[in-house]
Coordinates of C-alpha atoms in Angstrom, one line a residue:
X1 CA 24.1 95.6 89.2
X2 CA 28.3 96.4 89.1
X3 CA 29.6 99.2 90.0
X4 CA 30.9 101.8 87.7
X5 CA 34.9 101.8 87.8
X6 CA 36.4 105.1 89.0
X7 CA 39.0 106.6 86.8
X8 CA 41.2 106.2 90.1
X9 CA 40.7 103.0 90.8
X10 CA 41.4 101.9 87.1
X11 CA 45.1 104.2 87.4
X12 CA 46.1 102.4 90.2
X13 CA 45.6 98.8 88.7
X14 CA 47.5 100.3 85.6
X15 CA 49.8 101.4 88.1
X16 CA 50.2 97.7 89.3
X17 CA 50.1 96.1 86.2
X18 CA 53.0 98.3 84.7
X19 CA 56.2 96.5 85.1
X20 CA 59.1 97.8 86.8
X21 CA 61.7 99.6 84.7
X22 CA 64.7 98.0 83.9
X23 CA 68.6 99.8 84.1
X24 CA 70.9 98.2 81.4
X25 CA 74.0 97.2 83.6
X26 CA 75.9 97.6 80.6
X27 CA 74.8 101.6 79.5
X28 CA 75.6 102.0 83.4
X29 CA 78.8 101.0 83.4
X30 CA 79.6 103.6 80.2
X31 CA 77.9 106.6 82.2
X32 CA 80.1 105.9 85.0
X33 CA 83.3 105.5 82.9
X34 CA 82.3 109.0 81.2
X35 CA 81.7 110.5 84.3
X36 CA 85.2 109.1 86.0
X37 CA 87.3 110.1 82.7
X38 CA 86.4 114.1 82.9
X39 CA 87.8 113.7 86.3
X40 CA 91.0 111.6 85.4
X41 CA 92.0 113.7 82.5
X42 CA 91.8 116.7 84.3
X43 CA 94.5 115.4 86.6
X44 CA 96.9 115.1 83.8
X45 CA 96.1 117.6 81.5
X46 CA 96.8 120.5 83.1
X47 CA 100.6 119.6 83.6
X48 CA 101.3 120.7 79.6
X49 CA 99.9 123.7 79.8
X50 CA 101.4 125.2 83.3
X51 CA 103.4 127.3 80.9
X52 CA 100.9 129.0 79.6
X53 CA 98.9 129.8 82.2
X54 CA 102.1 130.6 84.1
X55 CA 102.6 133.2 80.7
X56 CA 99.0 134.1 80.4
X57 CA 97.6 134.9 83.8
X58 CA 101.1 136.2 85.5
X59 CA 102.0 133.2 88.4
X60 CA 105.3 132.9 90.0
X61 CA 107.0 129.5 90.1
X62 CA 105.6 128.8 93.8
X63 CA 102.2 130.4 92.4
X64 CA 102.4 128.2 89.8
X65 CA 102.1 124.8 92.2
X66 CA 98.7 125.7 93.2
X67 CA 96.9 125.4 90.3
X68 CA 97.8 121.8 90.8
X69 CA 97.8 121.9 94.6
X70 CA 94.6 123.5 95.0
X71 CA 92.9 120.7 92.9
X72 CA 94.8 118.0 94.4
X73 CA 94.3 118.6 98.0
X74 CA 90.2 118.9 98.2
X75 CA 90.2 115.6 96.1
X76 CA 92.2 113.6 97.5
X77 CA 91.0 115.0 101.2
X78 CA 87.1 114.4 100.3
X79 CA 87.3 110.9 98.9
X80 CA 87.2 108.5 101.6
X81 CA 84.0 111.2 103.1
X82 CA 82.1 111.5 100.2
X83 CA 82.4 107.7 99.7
X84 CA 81.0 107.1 103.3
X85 CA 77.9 109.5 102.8
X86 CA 77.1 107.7 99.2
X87 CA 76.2 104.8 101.5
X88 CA 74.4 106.6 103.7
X89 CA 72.7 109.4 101.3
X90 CA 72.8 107.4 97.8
X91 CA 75.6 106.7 95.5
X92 CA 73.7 107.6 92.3
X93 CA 72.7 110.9 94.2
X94 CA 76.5 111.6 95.1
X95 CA 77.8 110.7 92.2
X96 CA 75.4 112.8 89.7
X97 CA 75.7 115.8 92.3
X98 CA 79.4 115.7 91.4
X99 CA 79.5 115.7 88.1
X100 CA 77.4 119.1 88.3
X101 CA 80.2 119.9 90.7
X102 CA 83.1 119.6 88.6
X103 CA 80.6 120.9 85.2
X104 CA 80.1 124.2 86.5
X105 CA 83.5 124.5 88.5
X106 CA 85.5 123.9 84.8
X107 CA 83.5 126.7 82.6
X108 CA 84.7 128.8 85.6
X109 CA 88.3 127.5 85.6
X110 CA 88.0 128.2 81.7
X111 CA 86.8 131.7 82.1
X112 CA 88.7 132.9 84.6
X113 CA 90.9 135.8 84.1
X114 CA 93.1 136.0 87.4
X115 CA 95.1 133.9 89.3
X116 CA 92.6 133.9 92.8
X117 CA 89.5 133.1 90.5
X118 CA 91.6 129.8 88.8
X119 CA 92.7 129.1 92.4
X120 CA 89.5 128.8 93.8
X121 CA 87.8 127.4 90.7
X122 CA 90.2 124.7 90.8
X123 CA 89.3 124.0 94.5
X124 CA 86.3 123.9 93.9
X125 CA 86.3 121.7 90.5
X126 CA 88.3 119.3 93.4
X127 CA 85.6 118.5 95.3
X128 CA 83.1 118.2 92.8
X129 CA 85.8 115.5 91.7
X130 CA 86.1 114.0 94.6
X131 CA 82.3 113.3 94.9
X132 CA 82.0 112.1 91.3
X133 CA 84.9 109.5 92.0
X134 CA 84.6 108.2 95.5
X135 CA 81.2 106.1 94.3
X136 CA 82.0 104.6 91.2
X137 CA 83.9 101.6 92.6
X138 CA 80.9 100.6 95.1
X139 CA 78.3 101.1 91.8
X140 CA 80.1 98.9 89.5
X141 CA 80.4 95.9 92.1
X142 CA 76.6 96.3 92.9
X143 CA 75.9 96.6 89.0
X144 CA 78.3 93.3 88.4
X145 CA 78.4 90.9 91.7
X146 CA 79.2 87.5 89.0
X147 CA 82.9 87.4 89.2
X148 CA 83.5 86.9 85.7
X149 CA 80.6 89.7 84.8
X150 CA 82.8 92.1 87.4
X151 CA 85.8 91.5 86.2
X152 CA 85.3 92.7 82.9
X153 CA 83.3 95.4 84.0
X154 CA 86.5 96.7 86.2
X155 CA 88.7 96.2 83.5
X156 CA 86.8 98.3 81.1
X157 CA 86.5 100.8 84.0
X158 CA 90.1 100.8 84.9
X159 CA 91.5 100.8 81.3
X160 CA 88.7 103.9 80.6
X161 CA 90.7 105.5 83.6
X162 CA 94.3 104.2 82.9
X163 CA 93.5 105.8 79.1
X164 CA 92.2 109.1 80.4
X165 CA 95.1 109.6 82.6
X166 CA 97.8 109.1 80.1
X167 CA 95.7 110.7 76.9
X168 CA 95.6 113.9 79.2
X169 CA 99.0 114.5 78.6
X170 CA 98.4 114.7 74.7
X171 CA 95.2 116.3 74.7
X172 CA 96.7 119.0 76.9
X173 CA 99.7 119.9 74.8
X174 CA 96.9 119.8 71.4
X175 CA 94.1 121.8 72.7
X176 CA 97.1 124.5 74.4
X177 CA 98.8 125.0 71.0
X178 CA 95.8 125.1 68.5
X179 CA 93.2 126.8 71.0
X180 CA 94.6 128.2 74.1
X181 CA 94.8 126.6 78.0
X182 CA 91.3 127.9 78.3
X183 CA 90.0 124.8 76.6
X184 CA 91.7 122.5 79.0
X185 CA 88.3 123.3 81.1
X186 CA 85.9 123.9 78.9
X187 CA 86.3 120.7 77.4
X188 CA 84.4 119.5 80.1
X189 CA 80.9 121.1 79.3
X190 CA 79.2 119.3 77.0
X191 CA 81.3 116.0 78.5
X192 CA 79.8 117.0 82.0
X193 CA 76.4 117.9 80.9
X194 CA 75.7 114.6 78.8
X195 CA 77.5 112.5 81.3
X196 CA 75.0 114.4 84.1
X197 CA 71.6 113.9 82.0
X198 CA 73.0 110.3 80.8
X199 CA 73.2 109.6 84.7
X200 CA 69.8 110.9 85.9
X201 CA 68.7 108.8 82.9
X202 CA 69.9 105.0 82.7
X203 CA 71.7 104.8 86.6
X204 CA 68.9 102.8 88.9
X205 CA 67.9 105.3 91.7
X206 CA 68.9 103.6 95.0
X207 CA 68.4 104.7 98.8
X208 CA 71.5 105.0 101.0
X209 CA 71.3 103.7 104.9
X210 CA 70.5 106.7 106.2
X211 CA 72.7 109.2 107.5
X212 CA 71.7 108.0 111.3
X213 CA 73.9 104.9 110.2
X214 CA 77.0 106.8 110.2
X215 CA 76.4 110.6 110.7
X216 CA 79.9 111.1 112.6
X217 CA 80.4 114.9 111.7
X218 CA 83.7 115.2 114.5
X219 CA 85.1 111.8 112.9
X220 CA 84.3 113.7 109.2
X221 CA 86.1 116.7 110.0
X222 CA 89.3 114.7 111.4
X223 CA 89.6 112.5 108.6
X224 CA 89.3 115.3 105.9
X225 CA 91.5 117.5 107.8
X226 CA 94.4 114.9 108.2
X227 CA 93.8 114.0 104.5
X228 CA 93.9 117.5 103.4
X229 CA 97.0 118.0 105.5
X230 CA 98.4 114.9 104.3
X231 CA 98.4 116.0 100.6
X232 CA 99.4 119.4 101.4
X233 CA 102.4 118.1 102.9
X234 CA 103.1 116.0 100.3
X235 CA 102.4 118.4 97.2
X236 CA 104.5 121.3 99.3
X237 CA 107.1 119.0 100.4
X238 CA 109.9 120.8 97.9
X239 CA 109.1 124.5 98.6
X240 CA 109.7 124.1 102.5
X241 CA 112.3 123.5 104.7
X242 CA 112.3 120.2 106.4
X243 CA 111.6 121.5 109.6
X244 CA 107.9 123.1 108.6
X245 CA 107.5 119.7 106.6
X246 CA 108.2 118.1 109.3
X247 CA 106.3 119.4 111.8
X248 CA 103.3 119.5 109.3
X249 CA 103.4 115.7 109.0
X250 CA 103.2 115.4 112.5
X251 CA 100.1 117.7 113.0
X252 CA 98.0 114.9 110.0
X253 CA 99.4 112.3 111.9
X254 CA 97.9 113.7 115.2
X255 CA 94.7 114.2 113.3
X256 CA 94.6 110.5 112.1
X257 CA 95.5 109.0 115.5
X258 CA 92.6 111.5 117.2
X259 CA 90.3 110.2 114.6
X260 CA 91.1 106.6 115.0
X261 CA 90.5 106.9 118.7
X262 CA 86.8 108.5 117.9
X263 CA 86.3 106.0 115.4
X264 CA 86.9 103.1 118.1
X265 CA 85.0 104.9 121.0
X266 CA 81.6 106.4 119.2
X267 CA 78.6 104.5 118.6
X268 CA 77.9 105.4 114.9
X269 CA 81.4 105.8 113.6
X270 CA 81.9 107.0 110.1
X271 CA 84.7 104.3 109.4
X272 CA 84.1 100.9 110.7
X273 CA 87.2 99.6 112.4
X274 CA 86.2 96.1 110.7
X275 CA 86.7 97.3 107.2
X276 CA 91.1 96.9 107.6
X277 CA 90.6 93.5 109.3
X278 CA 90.4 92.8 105.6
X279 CA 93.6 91.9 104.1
X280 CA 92.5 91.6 100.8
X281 CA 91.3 95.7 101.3
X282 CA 94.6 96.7 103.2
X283 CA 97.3 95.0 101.1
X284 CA 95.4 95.7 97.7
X285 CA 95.4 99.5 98.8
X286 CA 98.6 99.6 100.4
X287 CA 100.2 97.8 97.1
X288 CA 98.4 100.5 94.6
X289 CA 100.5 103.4 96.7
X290 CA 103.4 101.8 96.3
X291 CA 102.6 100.9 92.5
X292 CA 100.9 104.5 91.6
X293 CA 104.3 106.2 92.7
X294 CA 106.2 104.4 90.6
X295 CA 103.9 104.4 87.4
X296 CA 103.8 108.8 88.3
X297 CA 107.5 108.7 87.8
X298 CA 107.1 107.3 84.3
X299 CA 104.3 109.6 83.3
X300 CA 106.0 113.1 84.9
X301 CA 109.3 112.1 84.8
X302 CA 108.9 110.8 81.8
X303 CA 107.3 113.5 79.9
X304 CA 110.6 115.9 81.3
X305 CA 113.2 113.5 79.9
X306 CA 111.4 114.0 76.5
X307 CA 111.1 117.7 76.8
X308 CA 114.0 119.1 78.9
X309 CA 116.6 116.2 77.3
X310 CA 115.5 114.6 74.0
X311 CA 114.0 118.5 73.0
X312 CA 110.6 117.7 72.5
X313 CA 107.7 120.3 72.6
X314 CA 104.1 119.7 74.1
X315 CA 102.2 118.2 70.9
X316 CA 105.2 115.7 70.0
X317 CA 105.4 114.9 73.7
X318 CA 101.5 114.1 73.5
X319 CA 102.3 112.1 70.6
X320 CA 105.1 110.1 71.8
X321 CA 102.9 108.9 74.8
X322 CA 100.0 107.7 72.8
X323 CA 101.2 103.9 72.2
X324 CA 101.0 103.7 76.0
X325 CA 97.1 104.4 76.2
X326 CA 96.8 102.4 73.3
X327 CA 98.7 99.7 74.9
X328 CA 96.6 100.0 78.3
X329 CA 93.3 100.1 76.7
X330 CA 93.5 97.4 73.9
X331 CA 95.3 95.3 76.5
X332 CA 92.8 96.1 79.9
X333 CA 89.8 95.4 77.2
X334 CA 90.7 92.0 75.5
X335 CA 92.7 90.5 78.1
X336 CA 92.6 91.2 81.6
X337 CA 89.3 89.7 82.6
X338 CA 90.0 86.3 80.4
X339 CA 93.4 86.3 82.0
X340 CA 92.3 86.5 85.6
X341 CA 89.4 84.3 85.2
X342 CA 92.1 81.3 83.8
X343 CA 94.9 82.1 86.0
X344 CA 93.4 84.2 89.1
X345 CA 93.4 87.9 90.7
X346 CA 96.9 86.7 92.4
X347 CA 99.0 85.6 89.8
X348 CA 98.2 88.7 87.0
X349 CA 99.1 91.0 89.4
X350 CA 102.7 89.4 89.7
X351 CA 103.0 89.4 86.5
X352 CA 101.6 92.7 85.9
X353 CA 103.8 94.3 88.9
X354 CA 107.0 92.7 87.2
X355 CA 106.6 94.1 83.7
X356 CA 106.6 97.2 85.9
X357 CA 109.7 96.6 87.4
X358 CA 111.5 95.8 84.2
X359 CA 110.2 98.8 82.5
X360 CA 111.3 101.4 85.5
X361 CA 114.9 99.1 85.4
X362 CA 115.0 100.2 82.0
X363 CA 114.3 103.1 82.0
X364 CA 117.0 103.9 84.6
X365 CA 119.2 103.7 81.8
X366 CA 118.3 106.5 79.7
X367 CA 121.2 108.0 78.8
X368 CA 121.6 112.1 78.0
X369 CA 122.1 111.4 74.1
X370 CA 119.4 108.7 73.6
X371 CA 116.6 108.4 71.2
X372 CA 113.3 107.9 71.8
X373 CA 112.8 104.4 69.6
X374 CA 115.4 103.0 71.4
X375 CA 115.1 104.0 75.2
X376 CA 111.9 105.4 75.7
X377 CA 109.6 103.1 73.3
X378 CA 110.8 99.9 74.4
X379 CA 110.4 100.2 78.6
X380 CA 106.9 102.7 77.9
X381 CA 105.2 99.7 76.2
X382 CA 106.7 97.3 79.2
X383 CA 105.1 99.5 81.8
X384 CA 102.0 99.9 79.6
X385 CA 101.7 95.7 79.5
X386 CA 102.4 96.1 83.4
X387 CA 99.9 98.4 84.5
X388 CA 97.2 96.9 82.1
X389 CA 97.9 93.4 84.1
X390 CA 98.1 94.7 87.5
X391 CA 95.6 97.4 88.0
X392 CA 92.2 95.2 87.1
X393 CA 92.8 92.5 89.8
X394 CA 93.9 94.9 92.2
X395 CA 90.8 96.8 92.1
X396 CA 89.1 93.8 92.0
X397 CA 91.0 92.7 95.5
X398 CA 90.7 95.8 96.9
X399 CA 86.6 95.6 96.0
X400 CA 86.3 92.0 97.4
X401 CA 87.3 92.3 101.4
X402 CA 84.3 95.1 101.8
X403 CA 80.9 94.0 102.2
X404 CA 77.9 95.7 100.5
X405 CA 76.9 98.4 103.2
X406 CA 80.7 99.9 102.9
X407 CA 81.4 99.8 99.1
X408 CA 81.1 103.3 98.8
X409 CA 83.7 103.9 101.5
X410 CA 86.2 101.1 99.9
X411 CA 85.7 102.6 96.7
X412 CA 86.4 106.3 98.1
X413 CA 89.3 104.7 100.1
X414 CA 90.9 102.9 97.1
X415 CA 90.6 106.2 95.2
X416 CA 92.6 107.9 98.4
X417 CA 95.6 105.9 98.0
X418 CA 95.5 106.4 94.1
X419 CA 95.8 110.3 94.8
X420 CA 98.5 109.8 97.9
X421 CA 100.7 107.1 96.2
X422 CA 100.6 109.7 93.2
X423 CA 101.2 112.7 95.2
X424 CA 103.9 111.0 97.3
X425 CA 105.4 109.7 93.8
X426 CA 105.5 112.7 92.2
X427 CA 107.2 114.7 95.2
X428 CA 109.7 112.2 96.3
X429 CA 110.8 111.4 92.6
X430 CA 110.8 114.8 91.6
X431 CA 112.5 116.2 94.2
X432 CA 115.6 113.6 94.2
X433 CA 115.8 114.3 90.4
X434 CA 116.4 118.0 91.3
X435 CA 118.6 117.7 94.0
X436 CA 121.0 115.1 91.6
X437 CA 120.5 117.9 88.8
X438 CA 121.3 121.0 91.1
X439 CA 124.9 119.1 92.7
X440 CA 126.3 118.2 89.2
X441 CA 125.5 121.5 88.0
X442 CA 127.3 123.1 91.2
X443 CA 129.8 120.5 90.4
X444 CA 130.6 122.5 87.1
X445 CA 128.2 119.7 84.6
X446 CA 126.8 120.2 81.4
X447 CA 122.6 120.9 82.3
X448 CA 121.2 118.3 79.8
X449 CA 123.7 115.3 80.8
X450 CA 123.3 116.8 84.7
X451 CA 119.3 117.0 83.8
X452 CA 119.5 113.2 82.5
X453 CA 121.3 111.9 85.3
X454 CA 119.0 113.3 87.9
X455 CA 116.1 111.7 86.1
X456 CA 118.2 108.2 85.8
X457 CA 118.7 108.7 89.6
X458 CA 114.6 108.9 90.0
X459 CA 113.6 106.0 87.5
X460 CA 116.2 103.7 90.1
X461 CA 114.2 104.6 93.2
X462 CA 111.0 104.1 91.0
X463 CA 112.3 100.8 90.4
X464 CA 113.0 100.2 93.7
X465 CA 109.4 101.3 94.9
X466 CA 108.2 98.5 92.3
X467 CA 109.8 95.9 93.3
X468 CA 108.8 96.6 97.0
X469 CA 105.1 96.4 95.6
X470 CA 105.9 93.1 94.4
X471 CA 107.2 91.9 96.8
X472 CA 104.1 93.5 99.5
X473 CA 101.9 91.5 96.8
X474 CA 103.5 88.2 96.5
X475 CA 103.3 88.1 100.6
X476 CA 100.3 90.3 102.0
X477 CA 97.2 89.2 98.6
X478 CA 98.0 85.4 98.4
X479 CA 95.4 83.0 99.4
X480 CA 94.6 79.5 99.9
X481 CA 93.6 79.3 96.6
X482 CA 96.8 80.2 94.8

């Protein structure tokens, strides 16, 4: 006689029976581009409308810098942290935790009706950044590990971000002048909130090490701290004398030399030494600051000789830079992975890093009377071409010298030297463009010819900067192979 099944016992062999779900790679990879566009575009599209917060919500000019500064500093502080505890707590946990971050941190940067509240809004929105970002790098290499499959994947990731960061610029100057700066932020609700339920949804839950692996907190608060600092220093540099600089850049060095000492002494450190015995990971991320600071004097610089020289307002400024997203995308998308898998990581980059260096060159010829056909077009579309070529196999570089266990701290580091080379870029370039401006116009100059010839003065160091990233490329990422 058989014994009657129990209604358990016939639930668990359903259970066993059921096969395991599968995560489309593919849906992924659009979830994570979502997710790391909100953040992108936010770095970018709050530069049109500083006016009108500046108008709205009463700033001074040195008030002003923070709405920027307090973003900039908590990301670009947090990424090389957060990216270590996504290996140890969960990438897909880090990452979605961000995005709700950054969500709720915008609708209060969109609502907020006083200078303190933006401040701290922003700050906050920063970190939630930071923790969205750091991951993505070390997801899409686990999501793709073919070569060819991973290099299309990073090219549709990177022209997704080079896009975003560009597109900022117009869709801050349109949603300013039709709505008002509020909608800057709250753009990002129902982005953040269908990115966030997309996530929870299609990304494969995965388990991190463990934070026993790694749980450094000392080494944690070092490294932020001298980040922070770091960014601070930079993103201040042109409000303060040189000798506060100065002796600012001294104190984050001090923090990065005590950390460095923990990190080879403790037992469980939160950055492996052996990660930079890579020299794929160390060139790539020492070539993207140099490259970064150059391509953040064509997009700020840039965007002021159209405004301050050629007369343009926000919207037509947004306008005049759409052909180089355009450019980036269409290129990034149908090229890039077909072009490295014929002719290799190496030899794209050249190429990419010397269309770079011929569109800076030309630009550094602007003149004050020029036209925007004829002297911004022509080097904009170079640089596009450039940037489209180099940045996919430089990721990709960057990505290879790091083995699985640290991909979330490569990726968070590769995003730190994105936000420094920019950072450093935008102070160095800026500031030597002021300095020309402010001598000719002591000198008794006219301000737009004074105004063009400071920004001539910082498209030559760009180019300079360019061809020193070449060069770092051509010697420190060749291989045996090439």
């Amino acid at each position: 006689m058989s014994t009657p099944r129990t209604e358990t016992a016939e639930t668990a062999e359903t259970a066993v029976r059921r096969p395991a779900r599968t995560y489309s790679r593919w849906a992924s990879l659009i979830v994570l581009c979502a997710g790391a566009l909100m953040t992108i575009l936010d770095g970018s599209i709050v530069t049109v409308a500083m006016p009108a917060i500046q108008n709205d919500l009463g700033f001074s000019r040195a008030g002003l810098a923070w709405v920027v500064n307090a973003y900039l500093i908590p990301f670009g502080g947090l990424l090389l942290l957060v990216g270590r505890l996504g290996d140890l707590l969960g990438r897909k946990r880090m990452f979605t935790a961000g995005l709700a971050v950054f969500t709720a941190a915008s609708v209060l940067c969109g609502t907020a009706n006083s200078q303190a509240l933006l401040i701290a809004a922003r700050a906050v929105q920063g970190a939630g950044g930071a923790m969205a970002s750091a991951v993505v790098l070390g997801m899409l290499v686990a999501l793709f590990p073919e070569p060819r499959e991973q290099a299309r994947a990073i090219a549709v990731f990177s022209a997704v971000g080079s896009v975003g960061a560009t597109l900022g610029t117009f869709l801050g100057g349109a949603l300013t002048q039709l709505l008002s700066w509020h909608w800057i932020f709250l753009i990002n609700l129902p982005i953040g909130v269908v990115a966030w339920l997309a996530a929870l949804r299609v990304l494969a839950p995965e388990r991190g090490t463990g934070l026993r692996d790694g749980a450094d907190y000392p080494g944690a608060a070092l490294v932020t701290g001298a980040l922070m600092l770091t960014v601070y220093v930079i993103v201040g540099s042109g409000d303060r004398g040189t000798p506060a600089t100065l002796l600012l850049a001294a104190l984050a060095l001090t923090l990065f030399a005590a950390f460095a000492l923990r990190q080879a002494r403790t037992a469980r450190p939160l950055l492996r030494p052996r990660l930079f015995r890579s020299r794929l990971l160390t060139g790539a991320n020492c070539v993207q600051i140099l490259m970064i600071a150059t391509m953040y004097g064509f997009q700020f610089i840039g965007a002021l000789y159209l405004q301050r020289v050629l007369g343009y307002d926000e919207l037509t400024t947004g306008f005049a830079f759409l052909p180089a997203p355009v450019a980036i995308g269409v290129l990034m998308m149908s090229l890039s992975a077909r072009a490295i898998g014929r002719f290799g990581s190496y030899w794209v980059l050249l190429a990419g890093l010397v269309l770079i260096t011929g569109g800076m060159a030309l630009l550094s010829r602007a003149p004050a009377h020029g036209s925007y056909v004829g002297d911004v077009l022509p080097p904009m579309l170079l640089l596009a071409a450039g940037f489209a070529a180099a940045m996919p196999p430089l990721t990709g570089l960057a990505m290879s010298g790091a083995r699985e266990e640290d991909a979330g701290l490569a990726s968070g580091l590769f995003n730190t030297t994105q936000v420094v080379g920019g950072s450093l870029g935008l102070a160095v370039l800026s500031t030597l463009a002021a300095s020309r401006t402010d001598g000719l116009l002591a000198r008794g100059a006219e301000l737009v010819p004074a105004t063009a010839d400071g920004y001539r003065l910082a498209f030559r160091v760009a180019t300079v900067v360019a061809v020193a990233a070449l060069a770092l490329a051509a010697t420190a990422l060749r291989s045996r192979e090439t």
